[in-house]
């Protein structure tokens, strides 16, 4: 059996992955979540027909969404992760000397499925520094103004439960939730396939934050093989204030990759304002 990424099928393109078997399918209050065993990428999580992760290359996405802001902030103690119920981003955040991590995912079933079938990704959710909140992140983020050193938005695509995470209102609330020297990073889609979305994000995040940059990672099982991130900072710049990486065992992130990931193709520079 082959599965295709439904987000891209609607746009006339897709990636197909051969699967051996369906492990578990859950229809939650918000979405349908399926775990497959694939022929060559290990286990795969699909949400509403869209590939969320595979065991083969999830490390690239999770290391880059977490370690870039955490190597830019000089002393990240309090971190909020919105979305990311699989636990991969929290796993990477905990490799830093953080005091507190709050995981806020709207869908408890994503967390439960990951804990049952993806222990290498989700096991860090049991760390005593981690608190799990199953609520709408667009509401939760308004409750602690000026509190977080780093906010990471590990979201789905801009439709369904994830749509509000791509709005100006959410970015305004995210800025208010950051400490005066805080940094936020948001999942910001493919620079090849989603330029309209990226242009819209940078039409307002550059007016809200002193520093707003786009960077990317290579993830073969995502549409176009790339995924991008918006780094929005109230003070620190990801290239001028980078702290060398001393964490052992990382498979994608390095200080060199950190720097290189902000070097964009010419066609992207106009989209993100240079």
JSON list of N, CA, C and O in Angstrom, two decimals, residues 57-73 91-93 95-96 185 215-219 229 231 237-239 241-262:
[
{"chain": "A", "resi": 57, "resn": "UNK", "atom": "N", "xyz": [13.70, 10.84, 9.38]},
{"chain": "A", "resi": 57, "resn": "UNK", "atom": "CA", "xyz": [14.29, 12.17, 9.26]},
{"chain": "A", "resi": 57, "resn": "UNK", "atom": "C", "xyz": [13.72, 13.20, 10.23]},
{"chain": "A", "resi": 57, "resn": "UNK", "atom": "O", "xyz": [13.98, 14.39, 10.08]},
{"chain": "A", "resi": 58, "resn": "UNK", "atom": "N", "xyz": [12.96, 12.75, 11.26]},
{"chain": "A", "resi": 58, "resn": "UNK", "atom": "CA", "xyz": [12.37, 13.72, 12.20]},
{"chain": "A", "resi": 58, "resn": "UNK", "atom": "C", "xyz": [13.43, 14.53, 12.93]},
{"chain": "A", "resi": 58, "resn": "UNK", "atom": "O", "xyz": [13.20, 15.67, 13.34]},
{"chain": "A", "resi": 59, "resn": "UNK", "atom": "N", "xyz": [14.62, 13.95, 13.11]},
{"chain": "A", "resi": 59, "resn": "UNK", "atom": "CA", "xyz": [15.67, 14.65, 13.85]},
{"chain": "A", "resi": 59, "resn": "UNK", "atom": "C", "xyz": [16.05, 15.97, 13.20]},
{"chain": "A", "resi": 59, "resn": "UNK", "atom": "O", "xyz": [16.36, 16.95, 13.88]},
{"chain": "A", "resi": 60, "resn": "UNK", "atom": "N", "xyz": [16.01, 16.03, 11.87]},
{"chain": "A", "resi": 60, "resn": "UNK", "atom": "CA", "xyz": [16.40, 17.27, 11.18]},
{"chain": "A", "resi": 60, "resn": "UNK", "atom": "C", "xyz": [15.45, 18.40, 11.53]},
{"chain": "A", "resi": 60, "resn": "UNK", "atom": "O", "xyz": [15.87, 19.52, 11.89]},
{"chain": "A", "resi": 61, "resn": "UNK", "atom": "N", "xyz": [14.16, 18.14, 11.45]},
{"chain": "A", "resi": 61, "resn": "UNK", "atom": "CA", "xyz": [13.15, 19.16, 11.78]},
{"chain": "A", "resi": 61, "resn": "UNK", "atom": "C", "xyz": [13.24, 19.56, 13.25]},
{"chain": "A", "resi": 61, "resn": "UNK", "atom": "O", "xyz": [13.30, 20.75, 13.58]},
{"chain": "A", "resi": 62, "resn": "UNK", "atom": "N", "xyz": [13.23, 18.57, 14.13]},
{"chain": "A", "resi": 62, "resn": "UNK", "atom": "CA", "xyz": [13.16, 18.89, 15.56]},
{"chain": "A", "resi": 62, "resn": "UNK", "atom": "C", "xyz": [14.44, 19.57, 16.06]},
{"chain": "A", "resi": 62, "resn": "UNK", "atom": "O", "xyz": [14.38, 20.47, 16.91]},
{"chain": "A", "resi": 63, "resn": "UNK", "atom": "N", "xyz": [15.59, 19.17, 15.56]},
{"chain": "A", "resi": 63, "resn": "UNK", "atom": "CA", "xyz": [16.82, 19.84, 15.99]},
{"chain": "A", "resi": 63, "resn": "UNK", "atom": "C", "xyz": [16.85, 21.29, 15.52]},
{"chain": "A", "resi": 63, "resn": "UNK", "atom": "O", "xyz": [17.26, 22.19, 16.25]},
{"chain": "A", "resi": 64, "resn": "UNK", "atom": "N", "xyz": [16.38, 21.53, 14.30]},
{"chain": "A", "resi": 64, "resn": "UNK", "atom": "CA", "xyz": [16.46, 22.90, 13.78]},
{"chain": "A", "resi": 64, "resn": "UNK", "atom": "C", "xyz": [15.41, 23.83, 14.36]},
{"chain": "A", "resi": 64, "resn": "UNK", "atom": "O", "xyz": [15.66, 25.03, 14.52]},
{"chain": "A", "resi": 65, "resn": "UNK", "atom": "N", "xyz": [14.24, 23.33, 14.69]},
{"chain": "A", "resi": 65, "resn": "UNK", "atom": "CA", "xyz": [13.23, 24.23, 15.28]},
{"chain": "A", "resi": 65, "resn": "UNK", "atom": "C", "xyz": [13.59, 24.57, 16.73]},
{"chain": "A", "resi": 65, "resn": "UNK", "atom": "O", "xyz": [13.18, 25.62, 17.24]},
{"chain": "A", "resi": 66, "resn": "UNK", "atom": "N", "xyz": [14.38, 23.69, 17.37]},
{"chain": "A", "resi": 66, "resn": "UNK", "atom": "CA", "xyz": [14.70, 23.92, 18.79]},
{"chain": "A", "resi": 66, "resn": "UNK", "atom": "C", "xyz": [16.07, 24.57, 19.00]},
{"chain": "A", "resi": 66, "resn": "UNK", "atom": "O", "xyz": [16.20, 25.53, 19.75]},
{"chain": "A", "resi": 67, "resn": "UNK", "atom": "N", "xyz": [17.10, 24.05, 18.37]},
{"chain": "A", "resi": 67, "resn": "UNK", "atom": "CA", "xyz": [18.46, 24.47, 18.72]},
{"chain": "A", "resi": 67, "resn": "UNK", "atom": "C", "xyz": [18.83, 25.84, 18.16]},
{"chain": "A", "resi": 67, "resn": "UNK", "atom": "O", "xyz": [19.70, 26.51, 18.73]},
{"chain": "A", "resi": 68, "resn": "UNK", "atom": "N", "xyz": [18.22, 26.28, 17.09]},
{"chain": "A", "resi": 68, "resn": "UNK", "atom": "CA", "xyz": [18.55, 27.62, 16.57]},
{"chain": "A", "resi": 68, "resn": "UNK", "atom": "C", "xyz": [18.16, 28.71, 17.57]},
{"chain": "A", "resi": 68, "resn": "UNK", "atom": "O", "xyz": [19.01, 29.52, 17.96]},
{"chain": "A", "resi": 69, "resn": "UNK", "atom": "N", "xyz": [16.92, 28.76, 18.07]},
{"chain": "A", "resi": 69, "resn": "UNK", "atom": "CA", "xyz": [16.63, 29.80, 19.08]},
{"chain": "A", "resi": 69, "resn": "UNK", "atom": "C", "xyz": [17.37, 29.59, 20.39]},
{"chain": "A", "resi": 69, "resn": "UNK", "atom": "O", "xyz": [17.78, 30.56, 21.04]},
{"chain": "A", "resi": 70, "resn": "UNK", "atom": "N", "xyz": [17.55, 28.34, 20.79]},
{"chain": "A", "resi": 70, "resn": "UNK", "atom": "CA", "xyz": [18.18, 28.07, 22.08]},
{"chain": "A", "resi": 70, "resn": "UNK", "atom": "C", "xyz": [19.68, 28.29, 22.07]},
{"chain": "A", "resi": 70, "resn": "UNK", "atom": "O", "xyz": [20.30, 28.43, 23.12]},
{"chain": "A", "resi": 71, "resn": "UNK", "atom": "N", "xyz": [20.29, 28.33, 20.89]},
{"chain": "A", "resi": 71, "resn": "UNK", "atom": "CA", "xyz": [21.70, 28.71, 20.78]},
{"chain": "A", "resi": 71, "resn": "UNK", "atom": "C", "xyz": [21.86, 30.20, 20.48]},
{"chain": "A", "resi": 71, "resn": "UNK", "atom": "O", "xyz": [22.97, 30.70, 20.36]},
{"chain": "A", "resi": 72, "resn": "UNK", "atom": "N", "xyz": [20.74, 30.90, 20.32]},
{"chain": "A", "resi": 72, "resn": "UNK", "atom": "CA", "xyz": [20.78, 32.35, 20.12]},
{"chain": "A", "resi": 72, "resn": "UNK", "atom": "C", "xyz": [20.53, 33.08, 21.44]},
{"chain": "A", "resi": 72, "resn": "UNK", "atom": "O", "xyz": [21.19, 34.07, 21.75]},
{"chain": "A", "resi": 73, "resn": "UNK", "atom": "N", "xyz": [19.57, 32.60, 22.23]},
{"chain": "A", "resi": 73, "resn": "UNK", "atom": "CA", "xyz": [19.28, 33.20, 23.54]},
{"chain": "A", "resi": 73, "resn": "UNK", "atom": "C", "xyz": [20.41, 32.84, 24.51]},
{"chain": "A", "resi": 73, "resn": "UNK", "atom": "O", "xyz": [20.78, 31.68, 24.61]},
{"chain": "A", "resi": 91, "resn": "UNK", "atom": "N", "xyz": [12.02, 17.04, 23.33]},
{"chain": "A", "resi": 91, "resn": "UNK", "atom": "CA", "xyz": [13.25, 16.23, 23.50]},
{"chain": "A", "resi": 91, "resn": "UNK", "atom": "C", "xyz": [14.49, 17.07, 23.24]},
{"chain": "A", "resi": 91, "resn": "UNK", "atom": "O", "xyz": [15.47, 17.01, 23.99]},
{"chain": "A", "resi": 92, "resn": "UNK", "atom": "N", "xyz": [14.47, 17.88, 22.18]},
{"chain": "A", "resi": 92, "resn": "UNK", "atom": "CA", "xyz": [15.64, 18.69, 21.85]},
{"chain": "A", "resi": 92, "resn": "UNK", "atom": "C", "xyz": [15.80, 19.87, 22.82]},
{"chain": "A", "resi": 92, "resn": "UNK", "atom": "O", "xyz": [16.92, 20.21, 23.20]},
{"chain": "A", "resi": 93, "resn": "UNK", "atom": "N", "xyz": [14.69, 20.49, 23.23]},
{"chain": "A", "resi": 93, "resn": "UNK", "atom": "CA", "xyz": [14.75, 21.62, 24.18]},
{"chain": "A", "resi": 93, "resn": "UNK", "atom": "C", "xyz": [15.42, 21.19, 25.48]},
{"chain": "A", "resi": 93, "resn": "UNK", "atom": "O", "xyz": [16.22, 21.92, 26.06]},
{"chain": "A", "resi": 95, "resn": "UNK", "atom": "N", "xyz": [17.77, 19.27, 26.03]},
{"chain": "A", "resi": 95, "resn": "UNK", "atom": "CA", "xyz": [19.23, 19.12, 25.94]},
{"chain": "A", "resi": 95, "resn": "UNK", "atom": "C", "xyz": [19.95, 20.39, 26.36]},
{"chain": "A", "resi": 95, "resn": "UNK", "atom": "O", "xyz": [21.17, 20.41, 26.47]},
{"chain": "A", "resi": 96, "resn": "UNK", "atom": "N", "xyz": [19.17, 21.46, 26.57]},
{"chain": "A", "resi": 96, "resn": "UNK", "atom": "CA", "xyz": [19.71, 22.71, 27.09]},
{"chain": "A", "resi": 96, "resn": "UNK", "atom": "C", "xyz": [19.38, 22.79, 28.59]},
{"chain": "A", "resi": 96, "resn": "UNK", "atom": "O", "xyz": [18.55, 22.06, 29.09]},
{"chain": "A", "resi": 185, "resn": "UNK", "atom": "N", "xyz": [10.17, 31.00, 17.57]},
{"chain": "A", "resi": 185, "resn": "UNK", "atom": "CA", "xyz": [10.37, 30.34, 16.27]},
{"chain": "A", "resi": 185, "resn": "UNK", "atom": "C", "xyz": [9.08, 29.62, 15.91]},
{"chain": "A", "resi": 185, "resn": "UNK", "atom": "O", "xyz": [8.48, 28.94, 16.75]},
{"chain": "A", "resi": 215, "resn": "UNK", "atom": "N", "xyz": [14.69, 30.85, 8.08]},
{"chain": "A", "resi": 215, "resn": "UNK", "atom": "CA", "xyz": [15.75, 29.87, 7.85]},
{"chain": "A", "resi": 215, "resn": "UNK", "atom": "C", "xyz": [15.10, 28.53, 7.54]},
{"chain": "A", "resi": 215, "resn": "UNK", "atom": "O", "xyz": [13.88, 28.37, 7.68]},
{"chain": "A", "resi": 216, "resn": "UNK", "atom": "N", "xyz": [15.89, 27.57, 7.09]},
{"chain": "A", "resi": 216, "resn": "UNK", "atom": "CA", "xyz": [15.28, 26.33, 6.61]},
{"chain": "A", "resi": 216, "resn": "UNK", "atom": "C", "xyz": [16.14, 25.11, 6.94]},
{"chain": "A", "resi": 216, "resn": "UNK", "atom": "O", "xyz": [17.33, 25.22, 7.29]},
{"chain": "A", "resi": 217, "resn": "UNK", "atom": "N", "xyz": [15.50, 23.95, 6.82]},
{"chain": "A", "resi": 217, "resn": "UNK", "atom": "CA", "xyz": [16.17, 22.67, 6.99]},
{"chain": "A", "resi": 217, "resn": "UNK", "atom": "C", "xyz": [15.75, 21.75, 5.85]},
{"chain": "A", "resi": 217, "resn": "UNK", "atom": "O", "xyz": [14.69, 21.94, 5.23]},
{"chain": "A", "resi": 218, "resn": "UNK", "atom": "N", "xyz": [16.56, 20.75, 5.58]},
{"chain": "A", "resi": 218, "resn": "UNK", "atom": "CA", "xyz": [16.27, 19.76, 4.55]},
{"chain": "A", "resi": 218, "resn": "UNK", "atom": "C", "xyz": [15.67, 18.52, 5.21]},
{"chain": "A", "resi": 218, "resn": "UNK", "atom": "O", "xyz": [16.29, 17.88, 6.06]},
{"chain": "A", "resi": 219, "resn": "UNK", "atom": "N", "xyz": [14.42, 18.20, 4.84]},
{"chain": "A", "resi": 219, "resn": "UNK", "atom": "CA", "xyz": [13.70, 17.06, 5.42]},
{"chain": "A", "resi": 219, "resn": "UNK", "atom": "C", "xyz": [13.06, 16.30, 4.25]},
{"chain": "A", "resi": 219, "resn": "UNK", "atom": "O", "xyz": [12.04, 16.72, 3.71]},
{"chain": "A", "resi": 229, "resn": "UNK", "atom": "N", "xyz": [11.36, 28.08, 8.81]},
{"chain": "A", "resi": 229, "resn": "UNK", "atom": "CA", "xyz": [10.99, 28.58, 10.13]},
{"chain": "A", "resi": 229, "resn": "UNK", "atom": "C", "xyz": [11.13, 30.10, 10.14]},
{"chain": "A", "resi": 229, "resn": "UNK", "atom": "O", "xyz": [12.02, 30.65, 9.49]},
{"chain": "A", "resi": 231, "resn": "UNK", "atom": "N", "xyz": [12.13, 33.05, 12.63]},
{"chain": "A", "resi": 231, "resn": "UNK", "atom": "CA", "xyz": [12.72, 33.39, 13.93]},
{"chain": "A", "resi": 231, "resn": "UNK", "atom": "C", "xyz": [12.41, 34.85, 14.20]},
{"chain": "A", "resi": 231, "resn": "UNK", "atom": "O", "xyz": [12.81, 35.73, 13.44]},
{"chain": "A", "resi": 237, "resn": "UNK", "atom": "N", "xyz": [20.06, 38.54, 17.74]},
{"chain": "A", "resi": 237, "resn": "UNK", "atom": "CA", "xyz": [20.08, 38.17, 16.32]},
{"chain": "A", "resi": 237, "resn": "UNK", "atom": "C", "xyz": [20.70, 36.78, 16.16]},
{"chain": "A", "resi": 237, "resn": "UNK", "atom": "O", "xyz": [21.75, 36.50, 16.77]},
{"chain": "A", "resi": 238, "resn": "UNK", "atom": "N", "xyz": [20.11, 35.92, 15.35]},
{"chain": "A", "resi": 238, "resn": "UNK", "atom": "CA", "xyz": [20.59, 34.54, 15.28]},
{"chain": "A", "resi": 238, "resn": "UNK", "atom": "C", "xyz": [21.98, 34.38, 14.66]},
{"chain": "A", "resi": 238, "resn": "UNK", "atom": "O", "xyz": [22.59, 33.32, 14.81]},
{"chain": "A", "resi": 239, "resn": "UNK", "atom": "N", "xyz": [22.47, 35.39, 13.97]},
{"chain": "A", "resi": 239, "resn": "UNK", "atom": "CA", "xyz": [23.82, 35.30, 13.40]},
{"chain": "A", "resi": 239, "resn": "UNK", "atom": "C", "xyz": [24.83, 36.13, 14.21]},
{"chain": "A", "resi": 239, "resn": "UNK", "atom": "O", "xyz": [26.00, 35.77, 14.29]},
{"chain": "A", "resi": 241, "resn": "UNK", "atom": "N", "xyz": [24.52, 36.84, 17.55]},
{"chain": "A", "resi": 241, "resn": "UNK", "atom": "CA", "xyz": [24.55, 36.43, 18.96]},
{"chain": "A", "resi": 241, "resn": "UNK", "atom": "C", "xyz": [24.57, 34.92, 19.12]},
{"chain": "A", "resi": 241, "resn": "UNK", "atom": "O", "xyz": [24.14, 34.39, 20.16]},
{"chain": "A", "resi": 242, "resn": "UNK", "atom": "N", "xyz": [25.06, 34.20, 18.13]},
{"chain": "A", "resi": 242, "resn": "UNK", "atom": "CA", "xyz": [25.08, 32.74, 18.19]},
{"chain": "A", "resi": 242, "resn": "UNK", "atom": "C", "xyz": [26.08, 32.24, 19.23]},
{"chain": "A", "resi": 242, "resn": "UNK", "atom": "O", "xyz": [27.18, 32.78, 19.37]},
{"chain": "A", "resi": 243, "resn": "UNK", "atom": "N", "xyz": [25.69, 31.21, 19.99]},
{"chain": "A", "resi": 243, "resn": "UNK", "atom": "CA", "xyz": [26.56, 30.58, 20.98]},
{"chain": "A", "resi": 243, "resn": "UNK", "atom": "C", "xyz": [26.98, 29.22, 20.44]},
{"chain": "A", "resi": 243, "resn": "UNK", "atom": "O", "xyz": [26.14, 28.41, 20.06]},
{"chain": "A", "resi": 244, "resn": "UNK", "atom": "N", "xyz": [28.28, 28.93, 20.40]},
{"chain": "A", "resi": 244, "resn": "UNK", "atom": "CA", "xyz": [28.75, 27.66, 19.82]},
{"chain": "A", "resi": 244, "resn": "UNK", "atom": "C", "xyz": [28.10, 26.46, 20.49]},
{"chain": "A", "resi": 244, "resn": "UNK", "atom": "O", "xyz": [27.86, 26.44, 21.69]},
{"chain": "A", "resi": 245, "resn": "UNK", "atom": "N", "xyz": [27.82, 25.45, 19.69]},
{"chain": "A", "resi": 245, "resn": "UNK", "atom": "CA", "xyz": [27.13, 24.26, 20.17]},
{"chain": "A", "resi": 245, "resn": "UNK", "atom": "C", "xyz": [28.11, 23.30, 20.86]},
{"chain": "A", "resi": 245, "resn": "UNK", "atom": "O", "xyz": [29.14, 22.95, 20.29]},
{"chain": "A", "resi": 246, "resn": "UNK", "atom": "N", "xyz": [27.76, 22.87, 22.08]},
{"chain": "A", "resi": 246, "resn": "UNK", "atom": "CA", "xyz": [28.60, 21.90, 22.79]},
{"chain": "A", "resi": 246, "resn": "UNK", "atom": "C", "xyz": [27.80, 20.62, 23.11]},
{"chain": "A", "resi": 246, "resn": "UNK", "atom": "O", "xyz": [28.27, 19.79, 23.89]},
{"chain": "A", "resi": 247, "resn": "UNK", "atom": "N", "xyz": [26.62, 20.48, 22.55]},
{"chain": "A", "resi": 247, "resn": "UNK", "atom": "CA", "xyz": [25.79, 19.30, 22.79]},
{"chain": "A", "resi": 247, "resn": "UNK", "atom": "C", "xyz": [26.29, 18.16, 21.90]},
{"chain": "A", "resi": 247, "resn": "UNK", "atom": "O", "xyz": [26.41, 18.32, 20.69]},
{"chain": "A", "resi": 248, "resn": "UNK", "atom": "N", "xyz": [26.56, 17.01, 22.50]},
{"chain": "A", "resi": 248, "resn": "UNK", "atom": "CA", "xyz": [27.04, 15.87, 21.72]},
{"chain": "A", "resi": 248, "resn": "UNK", "atom": "C", "xyz": [25.86, 15.05, 21.21]},
{"chain": "A", "resi": 248, "resn": "UNK", "atom": "O", "xyz": [24.77, 15.07, 21.78]},
{"chain": "A", "resi": 249, "resn": "UNK", "atom": "N", "xyz": [26.09, 14.33, 20.12]},
{"chain": "A", "resi": 249, "resn": "UNK", "atom": "CA", "xyz": [25.09, 13.40, 19.62]},
{"chain": "A", "resi": 249, "resn": "UNK", "atom": "C", "xyz": [24.06, 13.96, 18.66]},
{"chain": "A", "resi": 249, "resn": "UNK", "atom": "O", "xyz": [23.17, 13.24, 18.22]},
{"chain": "A", "resi": 250, "resn": "UNK", "atom": "N", "xyz": [24.15, 15.27, 18.35]},
{"chain": "A", "resi": 250, "resn": "UNK", "atom": "CA", "xyz": [23.19, 15.82, 17.39]},
{"chain": "A", "resi": 250, "resn": "UNK", "atom": "C", "xyz": [23.52, 15.30, 15.99]},
{"chain": "A", "resi": 250, "resn": "UNK", "atom": "O", "xyz": [24.68, 15.11, 15.64]},
{"chain": "A", "resi": 251, "resn": "UNK", "atom": "N", "xyz": [22.48, 15.11, 15.17]},
{"chain": "A", "resi": 251, "resn": "UNK", "atom": "CA", "xyz": [22.68, 14.51, 13.84]},
{"chain": "A", "resi": 251, "resn": "UNK", "atom": "C", "xyz": [22.53, 15.51, 12.71]},
{"chain": "A", "resi": 251, "resn": "UNK", "atom": "O", "xyz": [22.92, 15.23, 11.59]},
{"chain": "A", "resi": 252, "resn": "UNK", "atom": "N", "xyz": [21.92, 16.67, 12.95]},
{"chain": "A", "resi": 252, "resn": "UNK", "atom": "CA", "xyz": [21.73, 17.67, 11.89]},
{"chain": "A", "resi": 252, "resn": "UNK", "atom": "C", "xyz": [22.31, 19.01, 12.31]},
{"chain": "A", "resi": 252, "resn": "UNK", "atom": "O", "xyz": [23.12, 19.59, 11.60]},
{"chain": "A", "resi": 253, "resn": "UNK", "atom": "N", "xyz": [21.92, 19.50, 13.48]},
{"chain": "A", "resi": 253, "resn": "UNK", "atom": "CA", "xyz": [22.32, 20.84, 13.90]},
{"chain": "A", "resi": 253, "resn": "UNK", "atom": "C", "xyz": [23.80, 20.90, 14.25]},
{"chain": "A", "resi": 253, "resn": "UNK", "atom": "O", "xyz": [24.36, 20.00, 14.88]},
{"chain": "A", "resi": 254, "resn": "UNK", "atom": "N", "xyz": [24.44, 21.96, 13.82]},
{"chain": "A", "resi": 254, "resn": "UNK", "atom": "CA", "xyz": [25.79, 22.31, 14.24]},
{"chain": "A", "resi": 254, "resn": "UNK", "atom": "C", "xyz": [25.87, 23.83, 14.14]},
{"chain": "A", "resi": 254, "resn": "UNK", "atom": "O", "xyz": [24.99, 24.47, 13.55]},
{"chain": "A", "resi": 255, "resn": "UNK", "atom": "N", "xyz": [26.91, 24.40, 14.69]},
{"chain": "A", "resi": 255, "resn": "UNK", "atom": "CA", "xyz": [27.08, 25.85, 14.58]},
{"chain": "A", "resi": 255, "resn": "UNK", "atom": "C", "xyz": [27.19, 26.26, 13.11]},
{"chain": "A", "resi": 255, "resn": "UNK", "atom": "O", "xyz": [26.64, 27.29, 12.70]},
{"chain": "A", "resi": 256, "resn": "UNK", "atom": "N", "xyz": [27.84, 25.44, 12.30]},
{"chain": "A", "resi": 256, "resn": "UNK", "atom": "CA", "xyz": [27.99, 25.75, 10.87]},
{"chain": "A", "resi": 256, "resn": "UNK", "atom": "C", "xyz": [26.64, 25.69, 10.16]},
{"chain": "A", "resi": 256, "resn": "UNK", "atom": "O", "xyz": [26.32, 26.55, 9.32]},
{"chain": "A", "resi": 257, "resn": "UNK", "atom": "N", "xyz": [25.85, 24.66, 10.46]},
{"chain": "A", "resi": 257, "resn": "UNK", "atom": "CA", "xyz": [24.51, 24.56, 9.86]},
{"chain": "A", "resi": 257, "resn": "UNK", "atom": "C", "xyz": [23.63, 25.72, 10.30]},
{"chain": "A", "resi": 257, "resn": "UNK", "atom": "O", "xyz": [22.83, 26.26, 9.53]},
{"chain": "A", "resi": 258, "resn": "UNK", "atom": "N", "xyz": [23.74, 26.11, 11.57]},
{"chain": "A", "resi": 258, "resn": "UNK", "atom": "CA", "xyz": [22.97, 27.25, 12.10]},
{"chain": "A", "resi": 258, "resn": "UNK", "atom": "C", "xyz": [23.23, 28.47, 11.21]},
{"chain": "A", "resi": 258, "resn": "UNK", "atom": "O", "xyz": [22.28, 29.11, 10.74]},
{"chain": "A", "resi": 259, "resn": "UNK", "atom": "N", "xyz": [24.49, 28.79, 10.98]},
{"chain": "A", "resi": 259, "resn": "UNK", "atom": "CA", "xyz": [24.82, 29.96, 10.16]},
{"chain": "A", "resi": 259, "resn": "UNK", "atom": "C", "xyz": [24.31, 29.78, 8.72]},
{"chain": "A", "resi": 259, "resn": "UNK", "atom": "O", "xyz": [23.69, 30.68, 8.14]},
{"chain": "A", "resi": 260, "resn": "UNK", "atom": "N", "xyz": [24.56, 28.62, 8.16]},
{"chain": "A", "resi": 260, "resn": "UNK", "atom": "CA", "xyz": [24.24, 28.39, 6.74]},
{"chain": "A", "resi": 260, "resn": "UNK", "atom": "C", "xyz": [22.73, 28.41, 6.49]},
{"chain": "A", "resi": 260, "resn": "UNK", "atom": "O", "xyz": [22.29, 28.80, 5.40]},
{"chain": "A", "resi": 261, "resn": "UNK", "atom": "N", "xyz": [21.94, 28.01, 7.47]},
{"chain": "A", "resi": 261, "resn": "UNK", "atom": "CA", "xyz": [20.49, 27.89, 7.25]},
{"chain": "A", "resi": 261, "resn": "UNK", "atom": "C", "xyz": [19.81, 29.23, 7.01]},
{"chain": "A", "resi": 261, "resn": "UNK", "atom": "O", "xyz": [18.68, 29.27, 6.50]},
{"chain": "A", "resi": 262, "resn": "UNK", "atom": "N", "xyz": [20.48, 30.32, 7.35]},
{"chain": "A", "resi": 262, "resn": "UNK", "atom": "CA", "xyz": [19.90, 31.65, 7.11]},
{"chain": "A", "resi": 262, "resn": "UNK", "atom": "C", "xyz": [20.32, 32.23, 5.75]},
{"chain": "A", "resi": 262, "resn": "UNK", "atom": "O", "xyz": [19.89, 33.33, 5.39]}
]
